[in-house]
């Protein structure tokens, strides 16, 4: 009975990567037997053609954290993808009393004091700040298709490319001050990812101090190319979180 009650209290908070919106999580969220919240970044109000260059990482985190504070599910697992890993680290620190677990799916997890850019391999971490200043934060369509959409259906790839929203430059370069959350942590490697290679993801999992690492044979957007695989992993992780909680109560 206690376990059933805890299941009702546990939910998932989904954080997408750069340029996306909450709809990328729709299929995954609809297939889970848990409450789900898909938080949105700033700049998702129809003003996507004029990115808020003034916005800092702090502004993103505050905007997203307020959405979670208004949610009535008290305990939840943070699920972060790509750039969302940087934001999730800061959000986990602000919402520490409510975070029950942390799942990073092909996510950037810098060390404390680092940034998204600092988590990239050499020479990308040298080149990317220059590109952000000169070319902005929306890649050409060909780059989006080759990197983000490498294993997606044509219809999916076209939608991602057409709807890609440029972010503030500072969300890539501002430093993360939060420590690794002290909750069960899972890193999900994407073995066919054209954005983050396996060596990069291995380092991100180490930075997270992940308790476990699982793999999906997908490109960078598994929530679209293999939503059932993502659901399976999240359901299994939720079961572990509940078991850990039940064990803590028993002891």
mmCIF file of C-alpha atoms in Angstrom:
data_model
loop_
_atom_site.group_PDB
_atom_site.id
_atom_site.type_symbol
_atom_site.label_atom_id
_atom_site.label_comp_id
_atom_site.label_asym_id
_atom_site.label_seq_id
_atom_site.Cartn_x
_atom_site.Cartn_y
_atom_site.Cartn_z
ATOM 1 C CA UNK A 1 0.000 0.000 0.000
ATOM 2 C CA UNK A 2 2.790 2.430 0.917
ATOM 3 C CA UNK A 3 4.532 1.757 -2.385
ATOM 4 C CA UNK A 4 1.294 2.487 -4.323
ATOM 5 C CA UNK A 5 0.890 5.735 -2.417
ATOM 6 C CA UNK A 6 4.453 6.745 -3.218
ATOM 7 C CA UNK A 7 3.879 5.980 -6.886
ATOM 8 C CA UNK A 8 1.062 8.522 -6.918
ATOM 9 C CA UNK A 9 3.359 11.119 -5.373
ATOM 10 C CA UNK A 10 6.309 10.544 -7.710
ATOM 11 C CA UNK A 11 6.470 12.336 -11.048
ATOM 12 C CA UNK A 12 8.852 13.267 -13.857
ATOM 13 C CA UNK A 13 10.045 16.749 -14.790
ATOM 14 C CA UNK A 14 11.365 16.853 -18.362
ATOM 15 C CA UNK A 15 13.978 19.318 -19.600
ATOM 16 C CA UNK A 16 14.768 19.407 -23.312
ATOM 17 C CA UNK A 17 17.899 20.535 -25.137
ATOM 18 C CA UNK A 18 18.785 23.682 -27.076
ATOM 19 C CA UNK A 19 16.379 24.880 -29.738
ATOM 20 C CA UNK A 20 13.613 22.438 -28.799
ATOM 21 C CA UNK A 21 10.286 22.823 -27.026
ATOM 22 C CA UNK A 22 8.327 20.637 -24.628
ATOM 23 C CA UNK A 23 6.526 18.774 -27.395
ATOM 24 C CA UNK A 24 9.614 16.617 -28.054
ATOM 25 C CA UNK A 25 8.727 14.756 -24.831
ATOM 26 C CA UNK A 26 5.036 14.220 -25.711
ATOM 27 C CA UNK A 27 5.206 10.552 -26.754
ATOM 28 C CA UNK A 28 7.417 9.584 -23.816
ATOM 29 C CA UNK A 29 5.316 11.442 -21.249
ATOM 30 C CA UNK A 30 2.010 10.086 -22.558
ATOM 31 C CA UNK A 31 3.263 6.512 -22.170
ATOM 32 C CA UNK A 32 4.333 6.843 -18.527
ATOM 33 C CA UNK A 33 2.102 5.927 -15.601
ATOM 34 C CA UNK A 34 3.299 8.939 -13.614
ATOM 35 C CA UNK A 35 2.495 12.657 -13.491
ATOM 36 C CA UNK A 36 4.727 14.531 -15.961
ATOM 37 C CA UNK A 37 5.721 18.175 -16.294
ATOM 38 C CA UNK A 38 7.469 19.448 -19.430
ATOM 39 C CA UNK A 39 9.113 22.716 -18.401
ATOM 40 C CA UNK A 40 9.814 25.411 -20.976
ATOM 41 C CA UNK A 41 12.796 27.682 -21.470
ATOM 42 C CA UNK A 42 12.319 31.430 -21.826
ATOM 43 C CA UNK A 43 11.884 32.702 -25.412
ATOM 44 C CA UNK A 44 9.028 30.284 -26.114
ATOM 45 C CA UNK A 45 6.350 32.987 -26.399
ATOM 46 C CA UNK A 46 6.379 33.546 -30.148
ATOM 47 C CA UNK A 47 9.380 35.881 -30.116
ATOM 48 C CA UNK A 48 11.796 33.204 -31.288
ATOM 49 C CA UNK A 49 13.318 35.319 -34.076
ATOM 50 C CA UNK A 50 14.855 37.750 -31.596
ATOM 51 C CA UNK A 51 16.779 35.716 -29.034
ATOM 52 C CA UNK A 52 17.172 37.316 -25.604
ATOM 53 C CA UNK A 53 20.911 37.856 -25.747
ATOM 54 C CA UNK A 54 20.698 39.537 -22.368
ATOM 55 C CA UNK A 55 19.392 36.408 -20.653
ATOM 56 C CA UNK A 56 21.834 34.612 -18.376
ATOM 57 C CA UNK A 57 21.865 30.976 -17.299
ATOM 58 C CA UNK A 58 20.373 32.257 -14.045
ATOM 59 C CA UNK A 59 17.378 33.689 -15.934
ATOM 60 C CA UNK A 60 16.719 30.348 -17.618
ATOM 61 C CA UNK A 61 16.940 28.466 -14.324
ATOM 62 C CA UNK A 62 14.663 30.905 -12.499
ATOM 63 C CA UNK A 63 12.061 30.785 -15.276
ATOM 64 C CA UNK A 64 12.028 26.978 -15.281
ATOM 65 C CA UNK A 65 12.181 26.518 -11.515
ATOM 66 C CA UNK A 66 9.087 28.676 -11.049
ATOM 67 C CA UNK A 67 7.134 26.322 -13.323
ATOM 68 C CA UNK A 68 8.091 23.393 -11.089
ATOM 69 C CA UNK A 69 7.250 25.302 -7.896
ATOM 70 C CA UNK A 70 3.681 25.729 -9.170
ATOM 71 C CA UNK A 71 3.353 22.002 -9.878
ATOM 72 C CA UNK A 72 1.418 20.005 -7.283
ATOM 73 C CA UNK A 73 3.468 16.797 -7.518
ATOM 74 C CA UNK A 74 5.859 17.064 -4.611
ATOM 75 C CA UNK A 75 8.525 14.427 -5.370
ATOM 76 C CA UNK A 76 9.894 13.965 -8.866
ATOM 77 C CA UNK A 77 12.719 12.698 -11.042
ATOM 78 C CA UNK A 78 14.490 15.323 -13.145
ATOM 79 C CA UNK A 79 15.039 14.092 -16.721
ATOM 80 C CA UNK A 80 17.496 16.244 -18.653
ATOM 81 C CA UNK A 81 18.599 16.058 -22.274
ATOM 82 C CA UNK A 82 21.599 17.701 -23.972
ATOM 83 C CA UNK A 83 21.957 21.374 -22.887
ATOM 84 C CA UNK A 84 19.190 20.670 -20.378
ATOM 85 C CA UNK A 85 21.732 18.892 -18.191
ATOM 86 C CA UNK A 86 23.373 22.237 -17.356
ATOM 87 C CA UNK A 87 20.036 23.733 -16.351
ATOM 88 C CA UNK A 88 18.948 20.628 -14.439
ATOM 89 C CA UNK A 89 22.040 20.767 -12.229
ATOM 90 C CA UNK A 90 21.117 24.255 -11.041
ATOM 91 C CA UNK A 91 17.431 23.385 -10.734
ATOM 92 C CA UNK A 92 18.229 20.318 -8.625
ATOM 93 C CA UNK A 93 20.093 22.536 -6.163
ATOM 94 C CA UNK A 94 17.161 24.938 -5.856
ATOM 95 C CA UNK A 95 14.583 22.154 -5.529
ATOM 96 C CA UNK A 96 16.677 19.753 -3.460
ATOM 97 C CA UNK A 97 13.865 18.902 -1.023
ATOM 98 C CA UNK A 98 11.665 17.705 -3.911
ATOM 99 C CA UNK A 99 14.122 15.984 -6.266
ATOM 100 C CA UNK A 100 13.995 12.194 -5.815
ATOM 101 C CA UNK A 101 16.246 11.215 -8.735
ATOM 102 C CA UNK A 102 18.204 12.564 -11.694
ATOM 103 C CA UNK A 103 18.352 11.103 -15.221
ATOM 104 C CA UNK A 104 20.702 12.569 -17.829
ATOM 105 C CA UNK A 105 19.957 11.456 -21.404
ATOM 106 C CA UNK A 106 22.839 12.338 -23.699
ATOM 107 C CA UNK A 107 23.177 15.394 -21.476
ATOM 108 C CA UNK A 108 25.959 17.900 -20.911
ATOM 109 C CA UNK A 109 27.092 17.682 -17.280
ATOM 110 C CA UNK A 110 30.005 20.029 -16.603
ATOM 111 C CA UNK A 111 32.054 19.916 -13.448
ATOM 112 C CA UNK A 112 31.130 22.484 -10.809
ATOM 113 C CA UNK A 113 32.406 25.856 -11.976
ATOM 114 C CA UNK A 114 32.299 24.790 -15.623
ATOM 115 C CA UNK A 115 29.907 25.620 -18.442
ATOM 116 C CA UNK A 116 28.302 23.809 -21.352
ATOM 117 C CA UNK A 117 31.206 24.931 -23.527
ATOM 118 C CA UNK A 118 33.804 23.757 -21.012
ATOM 119 C CA UNK A 119 32.277 20.266 -21.115
ATOM 120 C CA UNK A 120 32.999 19.928 -24.837
ATOM 121 C CA UNK A 121 36.127 18.180 -26.112
ATOM 122 C CA UNK A 122 39.061 20.074 -27.549
ATOM 123 C CA UNK A 123 39.002 21.839 -30.020
ATOM 124 C CA UNK A 124 35.210 22.375 -29.817
ATOM 125 C CA UNK A 125 35.458 24.195 -26.506
ATOM 126 C CA UNK A 126 37.851 26.654 -28.170
ATOM 127 C CA UNK A 127 35.912 27.056 -31.408
ATOM 128 C CA UNK A 128 32.348 27.185 -30.079
ATOM 129 C CA UNK A 129 32.560 30.557 -28.226
ATOM 130 C CA UNK A 130 33.798 32.153 -31.463
ATOM 131 C CA UNK A 131 30.977 30.551 -33.440
ATOM 132 C CA UNK A 132 28.392 31.723 -30.904
ATOM 133 C CA UNK A 133 29.552 35.320 -31.330
ATOM 134 C CA UNK A 134 29.865 35.286 -35.110
ATOM 135 C CA UNK A 135 27.147 32.895 -36.262
ATOM 136 C CA UNK A 136 24.651 32.987 -33.390
ATOM 137 C CA UNK A 137 23.023 30.049 -31.650
ATOM 138 C CA UNK A 138 20.900 28.634 -34.468
ATOM 139 C CA UNK A 139 22.918 26.239 -36.656
ATOM 140 C CA UNK A 140 22.240 25.986 -40.401
ATOM 141 C CA UNK A 141 19.502 23.531 -41.341
ATOM 142 C CA UNK A 142 22.039 21.117 -42.813
ATOM 143 C CA UNK A 143 23.901 20.980 -39.489
ATOM 144 C CA UNK A 144 20.678 20.446 -37.525
ATOM 145 C CA UNK A 145 19.679 17.586 -39.790
ATOM 146 C CA UNK A 146 23.107 15.927 -39.717
ATOM 147 C CA UNK A 147 23.657 16.270 -35.987
ATOM 148 C CA UNK A 148 20.371 16.417 -34.089
ATOM 149 C CA UNK A 149 18.250 14.498 -36.562
ATOM 150 C CA UNK A 150 20.633 11.827 -37.847
ATOM 151 C CA UNK A 151 18.255 8.905 -37.220
ATOM 152 C CA UNK A 152 14.875 10.628 -37.424
ATOM 153 C CA UNK A 153 12.182 10.242 -40.040
ATOM 154 C CA UNK A 154 12.124 12.981 -42.703
ATOM 155 C CA UNK A 155 8.917 14.453 -41.279
ATOM 156 C CA UNK A 156 10.458 14.649 -37.803
ATOM 157 C CA UNK A 157 13.713 16.152 -39.078
ATOM 158 C CA UNK A 158 11.870 18.795 -41.085
ATOM 159 C CA UNK A 159 9.841 19.814 -38.044
ATOM 160 C CA UNK A 160 12.896 20.045 -35.785
ATOM 161 C CA UNK A 161 14.778 22.156 -38.340
ATOM 162 C CA UNK A 162 11.810 24.451 -38.994
ATOM 163 C CA UNK A 163 10.928 24.975 -35.308
ATOM 164 C CA UNK A 164 14.474 25.306 -33.907
ATOM 165 C CA UNK A 165 14.599 28.274 -31.526
ATOM 166 C CA UNK A 166 17.891 30.126 -30.938
ATOM 167 C CA UNK A 167 18.946 30.418 -27.297
ATOM 168 C CA UNK A 168 20.808 33.119 -25.445
ATOM 169 C CA UNK A 169 24.575 32.797 -25.879
ATOM 170 C CA UNK A 170 25.103 32.994 -22.130
ATOM 171 C CA UNK A 171 23.231 29.752 -21.445
ATOM 172 C CA UNK A 172 26.193 28.043 -23.155
ATOM 173 C CA UNK A 173 28.962 30.034 -21.479
ATOM 174 C CA UNK A 174 27.798 30.898 -17.942
ATOM 175 C CA UNK A 175 29.276 28.691 -15.248
ATOM 176 C CA UNK A 176 27.360 26.144 -13.203
ATOM 177 C CA UNK A 177 27.779 26.629 -9.463
ATOM 178 C CA UNK A 178 25.657 23.697 -8.272
ATOM 179 C CA UNK A 179 27.146 20.498 -6.923
ATOM 180 C CA UNK A 180 26.089 17.031 -8.082
ATOM 181 C CA UNK A 181 22.681 16.250 -6.489
ATOM 182 C CA UNK A 182 22.731 13.679 -3.691
ATOM 183 C CA UNK A 183 19.997 11.464 -5.122
ATOM 184 C CA UNK A 184 19.984 8.315 -7.289
ATOM 185 C CA UNK A 185 21.522 9.274 -10.647
ATOM 186 C CA UNK A 186 21.397 7.572 -14.045
ATOM 187 C CA UNK A 187 23.225 8.520 -17.238
ATOM 188 C CA UNK A 188 21.799 7.254 -20.543
ATOM 189 C CA UNK A 189 24.393 7.052 -23.324
ATOM 190 C CA UNK A 190 23.254 7.413 -26.921
ATOM 191 C CA UNK A 191 25.561 5.197 -28.921
ATOM 192 C CA UNK A 192 24.727 6.657 -32.359
ATOM 193 C CA UNK A 193 24.810 10.302 -31.244
ATOM 194 C CA UNK A 194 26.413 12.633 -33.817
ATOM 195 C CA UNK A 195 26.429 15.577 -31.399
ATOM 196 C CA UNK A 196 28.111 14.042 -28.345
ATOM 197 C CA UNK A 197 30.450 11.117 -28.997
ATOM 198 C CA UNK A 198 30.614 8.186 -26.588
ATOM 199 C CA UNK A 199 33.856 9.438 -25.020
ATOM 200 C CA UNK A 200 32.185 12.774 -24.250
ATOM 201 C CA UNK A 201 29.160 11.055 -22.765
ATOM 202 C CA UNK A 202 31.399 8.800 -20.686
ATOM 203 C CA UNK A 203 33.023 11.907 -19.213
ATOM 204 C CA UNK A 204 29.614 13.485 -18.566
ATOM 205 C CA UNK A 205 28.509 10.367 -16.684
ATOM 206 C CA UNK A 206 31.662 10.598 -14.570
ATOM 207 C CA UNK A 207 31.027 14.291 -13.858
ATOM 208 C CA UNK A 208 27.529 13.350 -12.685
ATOM 209 C CA UNK A 209 28.896 10.561 -10.471
ATOM 210 C CA UNK A 210 26.163 8.418 -12.000
ATOM 211 C CA UNK A 211 25.190 5.358 -9.991
ATOM 212 C CA UNK A 212 24.392 3.521 -13.227
ATOM 213 C CA UNK A 213 24.883 3.991 -16.956
ATOM 214 C CA UNK A 214 22.506 2.570 -19.549
ATOM 215 C CA UNK A 215 22.644 2.806 -23.338
ATOM 216 C CA UNK A 216 20.246 3.367 -26.200
ATOM 217 C CA UNK A 217 21.259 2.699 -29.793
ATOM 218 C CA UNK A 218 19.964 6.054 -31.066
ATOM 219 C CA UNK A 219 21.040 9.456 -32.274
ATOM 220 C CA UNK A 220 20.735 12.657 -30.278
ATOM 221 C CA UNK A 221 16.926 12.705 -29.926
ATOM 222 C CA UNK A 222 15.886 9.311 -28.526
ATOM 223 C CA UNK A 223 12.595 10.690 -27.235
ATOM 224 C CA UNK A 224 11.591 10.856 -30.912
ATOM 225 C CA UNK A 225 13.512 7.954 -32.464
ATOM 226 C CA UNK A 226 12.986 5.432 -29.620
ATOM 227 C CA UNK A 227 10.342 6.711 -27.182
ATOM 228 C CA UNK A 228 9.555 3.188 -25.968
ATOM 229 C CA UNK A 229 13.210 2.675 -25.051
ATOM 230 C CA UNK A 230 13.210 5.920 -23.079
ATOM 231 C CA UNK A 231 9.976 4.945 -21.344
ATOM 232 C CA UNK A 232 11.402 1.550 -20.398
ATOM 233 C CA UNK A 233 14.475 3.113 -18.840
ATOM 234 C CA UNK A 234 12.486 5.742 -16.941
ATOM 235 C CA UNK A 235 9.980 3.217 -15.610
ATOM 236 C CA UNK A 236 12.837 1.036 -14.381
ATOM 237 C CA UNK A 237 14.580 3.981 -12.739
ATOM 238 C CA UNK A 238 11.365 5.105 -11.036
ATOM 239 C CA UNK A 239 11.044 1.619 -9.579
ATOM 240 C CA UNK A 240 14.551 1.901 -8.145
ATOM 241 C CA UNK A 241 13.783 5.317 -6.659
ATOM 242 C CA UNK A 242 10.628 3.974 -5.006
ATOM 243 C CA UNK A 243 12.502 0.957 -3.646
ATOM 244 C CA UNK A 244 15.214 3.219 -2.240
ATOM 245 C CA UNK A 245 12.585 5.430 -0.618
ATOM 246 C CA UNK A 246 10.771 2.432 0.872
ATOM 247 C CA UNK A 247 14.047 1.061 2.236
ATOM 248 C CA UNK A 248 14.880 4.410 3.842
ATOM 249 C CA UNK A 249 11.466 4.503 5.552
ATOM 250 C CA UNK A 250 11.826 0.930 6.787
ATOM 251 C CA UNK A 251 15.225 1.614 8.311
#
